[in-house]
């Protein structure tokens, strides 16, 4: 078995590490807090982020970053998008040329708006073998071993196959793709739409509104993906429509919960404090909108979410602004 190292011991990173180890792969799970990691290793569970999901025998939790990087054939990076660059800078001196990097980070880099593959190229060089992993996945369900499916995309098909095979099995399905950009855009923009749907549901606007927002949200994501050269099939697949539906319709979604809280009149800061984890859509929304405007892509739902997050309008105003837009052809 090829040994893989997972960088990031939050809920999603822990779930990914459990799945890799469940398949029999010797897996190291690295986290930055040495005290918390020691407790996890002794208890064989990440009680803070993934209670009840016990570690397989082949999973080792460690705070030893050099040991994890240098002792693993390849790495799976599962950190929030705003922490990706910092993580890559830390590991860059430790990497060997043959090590591939898989990233399960859903978001654009705050400030620069760069996609994951662009951040990796900026720090580690464009020649670094890279895959991105995304799809409709809640960490808790992954950790419990419930049926789950993801897309592994890489411009090096053999590396996509390697990562997919390491994850695939025991009810977990991993599909491969070469559409890196499509998988990244789907995983980033869907979080913004989930905030919008959460707001609508929190306001009691009903199932019709929810369905309309999900459908028109998908249209926005597809327009942006098309402008970046992504495949329409990717947008309609696991990393696009699949992840969008999941994130918009279940309260395990932090982004949906953010929208529900905003609809109650809570501030962004108070909502994040209650959720107690990173809400990627809050950071992604302005970057998605900035990217859309640069590419001259119309994204009205995203625009209203940004206006609301930044405190310029209320939830009622956001809904009114969307509802009073002029009629247009659905395909536009």
mmCIF file of C-alpha atoms in Angstrom:
data_model
loop_
_atom_site.group_PDB
_atom_site.id
_atom_site.type_symbol
_atom_site.label_atom_id
_atom_site.label_comp_id
_atom_site.label_asym_id
_atom_site.label_seq_id
_atom_site.Cartn_x
_atom_site.Cartn_y
_atom_site.Cartn_z
ATOM 1 C CA UNK A 1 0.000 0.000 0.000
ATOM 2 C CA UNK A 2 1.176 3.555 -0.786
ATOM 3 C CA UNK A 3 1.345 5.605 2.391
ATOM 4 C CA UNK A 4 -0.594 8.867 2.262
ATOM 5 C CA UNK A 5 -0.381 11.821 4.587
ATOM 6 C CA UNK A 6 -3.404 14.012 5.302
ATOM 7 C CA UNK A 7 -2.672 17.593 6.298
ATOM 8 C CA UNK A 8 -5.506 19.141 8.278
ATOM 9 C CA UNK A 9 -7.249 17.504 11.241
ATOM 10 C CA UNK A 10 -10.580 19.304 11.083
ATOM 11 C CA UNK A 11 -13.787 17.413 10.423
ATOM 12 C CA UNK A 12 -13.237 16.923 6.679
ATOM 13 C CA UNK A 13 -9.553 16.078 6.914
ATOM 14 C CA UNK A 14 -10.260 13.564 9.662
ATOM 15 C CA UNK A 15 -13.034 11.980 7.608
ATOM 16 C CA UNK A 16 -10.757 11.696 4.573
ATOM 17 C CA UNK A 17 -8.020 10.129 6.701
ATOM 18 C CA UNK A 18 -10.494 7.633 8.157
ATOM 19 C CA UNK A 19 -11.627 6.635 4.668
ATOM 20 C CA UNK A 20 -8.057 6.162 3.437
ATOM 21 C CA UNK A 21 -7.173 4.090 6.508
ATOM 22 C CA UNK A 22 -10.419 2.134 6.250
ATOM 23 C CA UNK A 23 -9.161 0.921 2.881
ATOM 24 C CA UNK A 24 -6.023 -0.399 4.572
ATOM 25 C CA UNK A 25 -3.725 2.436 3.481
ATOM 26 C CA UNK A 26 -1.179 3.421 6.175
ATOM 27 C CA UNK A 27 -2.304 6.995 6.805
ATOM 28 C CA UNK A 28 -0.877 9.830 8.860
ATOM 29 C CA UNK A 29 -3.242 12.637 9.914
ATOM 30 C CA UNK A 30 -1.389 15.833 10.740
ATOM 31 C CA UNK A 31 -2.778 18.659 12.863
ATOM 32 C CA UNK A 32 -1.071 21.768 14.175
ATOM 33 C CA UNK A 33 -2.234 21.559 17.816
ATOM 34 C CA UNK A 34 0.057 19.000 19.433
ATOM 35 C CA UNK A 35 -2.020 18.661 22.616
ATOM 36 C CA UNK A 36 -5.265 18.040 20.731
ATOM 37 C CA UNK A 37 -3.559 15.594 18.370
ATOM 38 C CA UNK A 38 -2.110 13.615 21.291
ATOM 39 C CA UNK A 39 -5.597 13.289 22.778
ATOM 40 C CA UNK A 40 -6.973 12.148 19.424
ATOM 41 C CA UNK A 41 -4.251 9.548 19.015
ATOM 42 C CA UNK A 42 -4.832 8.142 22.496
ATOM 43 C CA UNK A 43 -8.645 8.170 22.239
ATOM 44 C CA UNK A 44 -8.639 6.997 18.588
ATOM 45 C CA UNK A 45 -11.306 9.576 17.720
ATOM 46 C CA UNK A 46 -11.492 13.286 16.876
ATOM 47 C CA UNK A 47 -14.025 14.076 19.608
ATOM 48 C CA UNK A 48 -14.090 17.801 18.842
ATOM 49 C CA UNK A 49 -14.901 17.651 15.141
ATOM 50 C CA UNK A 50 -16.005 14.090 14.379
ATOM 51 C CA UNK A 51 -17.331 12.456 17.534
ATOM 52 C CA UNK A 52 -18.310 8.818 17.200
ATOM 53 C CA UNK A 53 -16.146 8.159 14.128
ATOM 54 C CA UNK A 54 -13.355 5.955 15.431
ATOM 55 C CA UNK A 55 -9.940 5.638 13.834
ATOM 56 C CA UNK A 56 -9.020 2.472 11.929
ATOM 57 C CA UNK A 57 -5.879 0.701 13.098
ATOM 58 C CA UNK A 58 -3.811 2.013 10.166
ATOM 59 C CA UNK A 59 -4.503 5.686 10.993
ATOM 60 C CA UNK A 60 -1.985 7.644 13.065
ATOM 61 C CA UNK A 61 -2.694 11.174 14.306
ATOM 62 C CA UNK A 62 0.466 13.246 14.638
ATOM 63 C CA UNK A 63 1.698 16.819 15.106
ATOM 64 C CA UNK A 64 5.000 15.970 13.386
ATOM 65 C CA UNK A 65 4.762 17.837 10.078
ATOM 66 C CA UNK A 66 8.232 16.942 8.678
ATOM 67 C CA UNK A 67 7.669 13.294 9.599
ATOM 68 C CA UNK A 68 4.265 13.282 7.894
ATOM 69 C CA UNK A 69 5.508 14.941 4.710
ATOM 70 C CA UNK A 70 8.746 12.992 4.390
ATOM 71 C CA UNK A 71 7.201 9.701 5.489
ATOM 72 C CA UNK A 72 4.338 9.776 2.976
ATOM 73 C CA UNK A 73 4.454 8.877 -0.687
ATOM 74 C CA UNK A 74 1.867 11.541 -1.496
ATOM 75 C CA UNK A 75 -0.121 14.141 0.417
ATOM 76 C CA UNK A 76 -3.785 15.059 0.702
ATOM 77 C CA UNK A 77 -4.209 18.670 1.872
ATOM 78 C CA UNK A 78 -7.528 19.336 3.617
ATOM 79 C CA UNK A 79 -7.339 22.828 5.090
ATOM 80 C CA UNK A 80 -9.590 25.893 4.661
ATOM 81 C CA UNK A 81 -8.860 27.843 1.485
ATOM 82 C CA UNK A 82 -7.463 30.786 3.455
ATOM 83 C CA UNK A 83 -4.877 28.483 5.064
ATOM 84 C CA UNK A 84 -3.748 26.718 1.882
ATOM 85 C CA UNK A 85 -0.895 29.063 0.943
ATOM 86 C CA UNK A 86 0.534 29.065 4.465
ATOM 87 C CA UNK A 87 0.417 25.261 4.561
ATOM 88 C CA UNK A 88 2.123 24.935 1.184
ATOM 89 C CA UNK A 89 4.866 27.380 2.175
ATOM 90 C CA UNK A 90 5.548 25.315 5.303
ATOM 91 C CA UNK A 91 5.831 22.009 3.474
ATOM 92 C CA UNK A 92 7.664 23.233 0.364
ATOM 93 C CA UNK A 93 11.182 22.647 1.779
ATOM 94 C CA UNK A 94 10.173 19.155 2.950
ATOM 95 C CA UNK A 95 8.766 17.855 -0.340
ATOM 96 C CA UNK A 96 10.593 15.607 -2.744
ATOM 97 C CA UNK A 97 10.079 16.005 -6.522
ATOM 98 C CA UNK A 98 8.129 12.752 -6.857
ATOM 99 C CA UNK A 99 5.466 13.599 -4.284
ATOM 100 C CA UNK A 100 2.044 14.373 -5.679
ATOM 101 C CA UNK A 101 -0.380 16.676 -3.944
ATOM 102 C CA UNK A 102 -4.129 16.175 -3.743
ATOM 103 C CA UNK A 103 -6.205 19.056 -2.385
ATOM 104 C CA UNK A 104 -9.688 18.806 -0.914
ATOM 105 C CA UNK A 105 -10.005 22.552 -0.304
ATOM 106 C CA UNK A 106 -13.263 24.172 -1.429
ATOM 107 C CA UNK A 107 -12.844 27.878 -2.009
ATOM 108 C CA UNK A 108 -10.903 30.692 -3.641
ATOM 109 C CA UNK A 109 -7.941 32.288 -1.925
ATOM 110 C CA UNK A 110 -9.138 35.387 -0.034
ATOM 111 C CA UNK A 111 -7.641 38.553 -1.452
ATOM 112 C CA UNK A 112 -6.229 37.081 -4.657
ATOM 113 C CA UNK A 113 -9.251 35.074 -5.813
ATOM 114 C CA UNK A 114 -6.908 32.334 -7.031
ATOM 115 C CA UNK A 115 -8.200 28.815 -7.538
ATOM 116 C CA UNK A 116 -6.552 25.958 -5.646
ATOM 117 C CA UNK A 117 -4.417 24.827 -8.579
ATOM 118 C CA UNK A 118 -3.233 28.406 -9.083
ATOM 119 C CA UNK A 119 -2.163 28.746 -5.445
ATOM 120 C CA UNK A 120 -0.305 25.431 -5.668
ATOM 121 C CA UNK A 121 1.461 26.516 -8.867
ATOM 122 C CA UNK A 122 2.347 29.867 -7.309
ATOM 123 C CA UNK A 123 3.985 28.269 -4.265
ATOM 124 C CA UNK A 124 5.242 24.893 -5.482
ATOM 125 C CA UNK A 125 5.573 25.465 -9.224
ATOM 126 C CA UNK A 126 3.382 24.415 -12.124
ATOM 127 C CA UNK A 127 5.248 21.119 -12.540
ATOM 128 C CA UNK A 128 4.039 19.710 -9.184
ATOM 129 C CA UNK A 129 1.707 16.759 -9.762
ATOM 130 C CA UNK A 130 -1.710 17.843 -8.486
ATOM 131 C CA UNK A 131 -5.225 16.528 -8.064
ATOM 132 C CA UNK A 132 -8.308 18.184 -6.585
ATOM 133 C CA UNK A 133 -10.991 16.240 -4.720
ATOM 134 C CA UNK A 134 -14.553 17.471 -4.400
ATOM 135 C CA UNK A 135 -18.146 16.293 -4.332
ATOM 136 C CA UNK A 136 -21.271 16.060 -2.173
ATOM 137 C CA UNK A 137 -19.669 15.059 1.107
ATOM 138 C CA UNK A 138 -20.540 15.759 4.706
ATOM 139 C CA UNK A 139 -17.636 14.803 6.948
ATOM 140 C CA UNK A 140 -19.784 13.053 9.559
ATOM 141 C CA UNK A 141 -21.355 10.715 7.009
ATOM 142 C CA UNK A 142 -17.963 9.965 5.471
ATOM 143 C CA UNK A 143 -16.530 9.215 8.884
ATOM 144 C CA UNK A 144 -19.423 6.865 9.628
ATOM 145 C CA UNK A 145 -18.809 4.970 6.399
ATOM 146 C CA UNK A 146 -22.132 5.888 4.778
ATOM 147 C CA UNK A 147 -22.236 5.677 0.960
ATOM 148 C CA UNK A 148 -20.461 8.690 -0.553
ATOM 149 C CA UNK A 149 -19.117 9.728 -3.966
ATOM 150 C CA UNK A 150 -16.496 12.268 -5.024
ATOM 151 C CA UNK A 151 -14.653 13.409 -8.126
ATOM 152 C CA UNK A 152 -10.859 13.347 -8.276
ATOM 153 C CA UNK A 153 -9.621 15.643 -11.051
ATOM 154 C CA UNK A 154 -6.070 15.939 -12.319
ATOM 155 C CA UNK A 155 -4.295 16.882 -15.510
ATOM 156 C CA UNK A 156 -2.154 13.830 -14.767
ATOM 157 C CA UNK A 157 -4.701 11.019 -15.191
ATOM 158 C CA UNK A 158 -2.460 8.406 -13.584
ATOM 159 C CA UNK A 159 -2.325 10.466 -10.381
ATOM 160 C CA UNK A 160 -6.106 10.930 -10.377
ATOM 161 C CA UNK A 161 -6.415 7.156 -10.670
ATOM 162 C CA UNK A 162 -3.963 6.613 -7.794
ATOM 163 C CA UNK A 163 -5.835 8.960 -5.442
ATOM 164 C CA UNK A 164 -9.209 7.586 -6.511
ATOM 165 C CA UNK A 165 -8.138 3.997 -5.923
ATOM 166 C CA UNK A 166 -6.783 4.887 -2.480
ATOM 167 C CA UNK A 167 -10.216 6.271 -1.517
ATOM 168 C CA UNK A 168 -12.516 3.938 -3.455
ATOM 169 C CA UNK A 169 -14.291 1.095 -1.691
ATOM 170 C CA UNK A 170 -16.463 0.161 1.284
ATOM 171 C CA UNK A 171 -19.368 2.188 -0.082
ATOM 172 C CA UNK A 172 -17.162 5.125 -1.046
ATOM 173 C CA UNK A 173 -17.013 5.797 -4.791
ATOM 174 C CA UNK A 174 -14.297 7.946 -6.360
ATOM 175 C CA UNK A 175 -14.675 9.004 -9.986
ATOM 176 C CA UNK A 176 -11.904 10.616 -12.046
ATOM 177 C CA UNK A 177 -11.796 13.639 -14.318
ATOM 178 C CA UNK A 178 -9.305 15.888 -16.089
ATOM 179 C CA UNK A 179 -11.436 19.008 -15.501
ATOM 180 C CA UNK A 180 -9.564 20.563 -12.577
ATOM 181 C CA UNK A 181 -11.108 24.015 -13.018
ATOM 182 C CA UNK A 182 -14.667 22.690 -13.195
ATOM 183 C CA UNK A 183 -14.269 20.677 -10.016
ATOM 184 C CA UNK A 184 -12.742 23.682 -8.218
ATOM 185 C CA UNK A 185 -15.427 26.146 -9.315
ATOM 186 C CA UNK A 186 -18.241 23.785 -8.371
ATOM 187 C CA UNK A 187 -16.790 23.276 -4.899
ATOM 188 C CA UNK A 188 -16.280 27.006 -4.330
ATOM 189 C CA UNK A 189 -19.411 28.650 -5.703
ATOM 190 C CA UNK A 190 -21.915 26.176 -4.270
ATOM 191 C CA UNK A 191 -21.177 27.454 -0.761
ATOM 192 C CA UNK A 192 -22.360 30.918 -1.767
ATOM 193 C CA UNK A 193 -25.626 29.500 -3.093
ATOM 194 C CA UNK A 194 -26.165 27.540 0.113
ATOM 195 C CA UNK A 195 -26.079 30.785 2.095
ATOM 196 C CA UNK A 196 -28.757 32.201 -0.216
ATOM 197 C CA UNK A 197 -30.976 29.125 0.168
ATOM 198 C CA UNK A 198 -30.500 29.179 3.929
ATOM 199 C CA UNK A 199 -31.647 32.797 4.005
ATOM 200 C CA UNK A 200 -34.755 31.982 1.973
ATOM 201 C CA UNK A 201 -35.625 28.983 4.121
ATOM 202 C CA UNK A 202 -34.961 30.977 7.280
ATOM 203 C CA UNK A 203 -37.455 33.557 6.053
ATOM 204 C CA UNK A 204 -40.051 30.842 5.436
ATOM 205 C CA UNK A 205 -40.253 31.452 1.689
ATOM 206 C CA UNK A 206 -41.124 27.850 0.900
ATOM 207 C CA UNK A 207 -40.047 24.953 -1.275
ATOM 208 C CA UNK A 208 -40.741 26.753 -4.568
ATOM 209 C CA UNK A 209 -38.226 29.462 -3.695
ATOM 210 C CA UNK A 210 -35.672 26.879 -2.569
ATOM 211 C CA UNK A 211 -35.939 24.995 -5.863
ATOM 212 C CA UNK A 212 -35.703 28.215 -7.873
ATOM 213 C CA UNK A 213 -32.597 29.372 -6.028
ATOM 214 C CA UNK A 214 -30.856 26.025 -6.426
ATOM 215 C CA UNK A 215 -31.667 25.895 -10.137
ATOM 216 C CA UNK A 216 -30.707 29.480 -10.872
ATOM 217 C CA UNK A 217 -27.684 29.097 -8.623
ATOM 218 C CA UNK A 218 -26.555 26.193 -10.770
ATOM 219 C CA UNK A 219 -27.026 28.393 -13.839
ATOM 220 C CA UNK A 220 -24.706 30.991 -12.306
ATOM 221 C CA UNK A 221 -22.086 28.373 -11.491
ATOM 222 C CA UNK A 222 -22.286 26.958 -15.013
ATOM 223 C CA UNK A 223 -21.864 30.403 -16.589
ATOM 224 C CA UNK A 224 -18.789 31.054 -14.486
ATOM 225 C CA UNK A 225 -17.402 27.606 -15.205
ATOM 226 C CA UNK A 226 -17.945 28.041 -18.936
ATOM 227 C CA UNK A 227 -16.092 31.379 -18.882
ATOM 228 C CA UNK A 228 -13.136 29.598 -17.256
ATOM 229 C CA UNK A 229 -13.186 26.717 -19.723
ATOM 230 C CA UNK A 230 -14.835 24.139 -17.472
ATOM 231 C CA UNK A 231 -16.876 21.298 -18.899
ATOM 232 C CA UNK A 232 -20.695 21.510 -18.608
ATOM 233 C CA UNK A 233 -20.665 17.804 -17.703
ATOM 234 C CA UNK A 234 -18.582 18.604 -14.631
ATOM 235 C CA UNK A 235 -21.045 21.292 -13.554
ATOM 236 C CA UNK A 236 -23.880 18.775 -13.847
ATOM 237 C CA UNK A 237 -21.926 16.101 -11.986
ATOM 238 C CA UNK A 238 -20.897 15.339 -8.413
ATOM 239 C CA UNK A 239 -18.667 18.393 -7.955
ATOM 240 C CA UNK A 240 -21.288 20.713 -9.433
ATOM 241 C CA UNK A 241 -24.966 19.934 -9.094
ATOM 242 C CA UNK A 242 -24.377 17.122 -6.599
ATOM 243 C CA UNK A 243 -22.471 19.259 -4.123
ATOM 244 C CA UNK A 244 -24.845 22.191 -4.676
ATOM 245 C CA UNK A 245 -27.955 20.160 -3.826
ATOM 246 C CA UNK A 246 -26.317 18.627 -0.759
ATOM 247 C CA UNK A 247 -25.061 21.918 0.630
ATOM 248 C CA UNK A 248 -28.306 23.782 0.019
ATOM 249 C CA UNK A 249 -30.732 21.266 1.479
ATOM 250 C CA UNK A 250 -29.304 19.785 4.679
ATOM 251 C CA UNK A 251 -28.566 21.489 7.971
ATOM 252 C CA UNK A 252 -25.243 19.691 8.289
ATOM 253 C CA UNK A 253 -24.087 22.405 5.872
ATOM 254 C CA UNK A 254 -22.364 25.264 7.677
ATOM 255 C CA UNK A 255 -23.158 27.588 4.782
ATOM 256 C CA UNK A 256 -26.854 26.780 4.857
ATOM 257 C CA UNK A 257 -26.838 27.301 8.636
ATOM 258 C CA UNK A 258 -25.151 30.661 8.089
ATOM 259 C CA UNK A 259 -28.038 31.691 5.849
ATOM 260 C CA UNK A 260 -30.606 30.506 8.394
ATOM 261 C CA UNK A 261 -28.952 32.608 11.100
ATOM 262 C CA UNK A 262 -28.649 35.672 8.866
ATOM 263 C CA UNK A 263 -32.378 35.399 8.140
ATOM 264 C CA UNK A 264 -32.974 35.688 11.882
ATOM 265 C CA UNK A 265 -31.128 39.007 11.907
ATOM 266 C CA UNK A 266 -27.890 37.621 13.341
ATOM 267 C CA UNK A 267 -24.611 39.195 12.281
ATOM 268 C CA UNK A 268 -22.005 37.313 10.286
ATOM 269 C CA UNK A 269 -19.617 37.331 13.254
ATOM 270 C CA UNK A 270 -22.246 36.039 15.683
ATOM 271 C CA UNK A 271 -23.315 33.346 13.218
ATOM 272 C CA UNK A 272 -19.750 32.085 12.752
ATOM 273 C CA UNK A 273 -19.300 32.048 16.524
ATOM 274 C CA UNK A 274 -22.395 29.875 16.886
ATOM 275 C CA UNK A 275 -21.409 27.493 14.074
ATOM 276 C CA UNK A 276 -17.897 27.228 15.581
ATOM 277 C CA UNK A 277 -16.222 26.197 12.337
ATOM 278 C CA UNK A 278 -15.020 27.895 9.170
ATOM 279 C CA UNK A 279 -17.895 28.918 6.873
ATOM 280 C CA UNK A 280 -16.207 28.851 3.474
ATOM 281 C CA UNK A 281 -19.017 30.657 1.644
ATOM 282 C CA UNK A 282 -18.477 33.850 3.638
ATOM 283 C CA UNK A 283 -14.893 34.133 2.392
ATOM 284 C CA UNK A 284 -15.654 32.731 -1.061
ATOM 285 C CA UNK A 285 -18.584 34.995 -1.961
ATOM 286 C CA UNK A 286 -16.632 38.233 -2.581
ATOM 287 C CA UNK A 287 -13.945 36.355 -4.495
ATOM 288 C CA UNK A 288 -16.482 34.548 -6.689
ATOM 289 C CA UNK A 289 -18.188 37.853 -7.448
ATOM 290 C CA UNK A 290 -14.892 39.600 -8.200
ATOM 291 C CA UNK A 291 -13.957 36.776 -10.574
ATOM 292 C CA UNK A 292 -17.383 36.901 -12.243
ATOM 293 C CA UNK A 293 -17.155 40.640 -12.813
ATOM 294 C CA UNK A 294 -13.679 40.322 -14.273
ATOM 295 C CA UNK A 295 -15.009 37.730 -16.710
ATOM 296 C CA UNK A 296 -18.252 39.708 -17.296
ATOM 297 C CA UNK A 297 -20.401 36.856 -15.991
ATOM 298 C CA UNK A 298 -23.796 37.748 -14.522
ATOM 299 C CA UNK A 299 -24.215 36.244 -11.026
ATOM 300 C CA UNK A 300 -27.132 38.057 -9.340
ATOM 301 C CA UNK A 301 -27.614 35.587 -6.463
ATOM 302 C CA UNK A 302 -23.939 35.811 -5.597
ATOM 303 C CA UNK A 303 -24.116 39.597 -5.773
ATOM 304 C CA UNK A 304 -26.959 39.744 -3.256
ATOM 305 C CA UNK A 305 -25.187 37.349 -0.887
ATOM 306 C CA UNK A 306 -22.089 39.557 -0.958
ATOM 307 C CA UNK A 307 -24.156 42.694 -0.334
ATOM 308 C CA UNK A 308 -25.802 41.011 2.645
ATOM 309 C CA UNK A 309 -22.590 39.579 4.112
ATOM 310 C CA UNK A 310 -20.913 42.966 3.863
ATOM 311 C CA UNK A 311 -23.815 44.639 5.662
ATOM 312 C CA UNK A 312 -25.166 46.833 2.871
ATOM 313 C CA UNK A 313 -28.625 45.235 2.638
ATOM 314 C CA UNK A 314 -30.995 43.150 4.764
ATOM 315 C CA UNK A 315 -32.300 39.664 3.927
ATOM 316 C CA UNK A 316 -35.653 41.179 2.957
ATOM 317 C CA UNK A 317 -33.942 43.598 0.579
ATOM 318 C CA UNK A 318 -31.848 40.808 -0.954
ATOM 319 C CA UNK A 319 -34.949 38.743 -1.726
ATOM 320 C CA UNK A 320 -36.760 41.792 -3.119
ATOM 321 C CA UNK A 321 -33.816 42.656 -5.364
ATOM 322 C CA UNK A 322 -33.822 39.163 -6.851
ATOM 323 C CA UNK A 323 -37.607 38.971 -7.174
ATOM 324 C CA UNK A 324 -37.875 42.251 -9.073
ATOM 325 C CA UNK A 325 -35.224 41.529 -11.691
ATOM 326 C CA UNK A 326 -36.495 41.836 -15.292
ATOM 327 C CA UNK A 327 -37.749 38.712 -17.065
ATOM 328 C CA UNK A 328 -35.262 36.984 -19.343
ATOM 329 C CA UNK A 329 -34.740 33.792 -21.337
ATOM 330 C CA UNK A 330 -33.892 30.892 -19.026
ATOM 331 C CA UNK A 331 -30.884 29.894 -21.107
ATOM 332 C CA UNK A 332 -29.238 33.300 -20.755
#
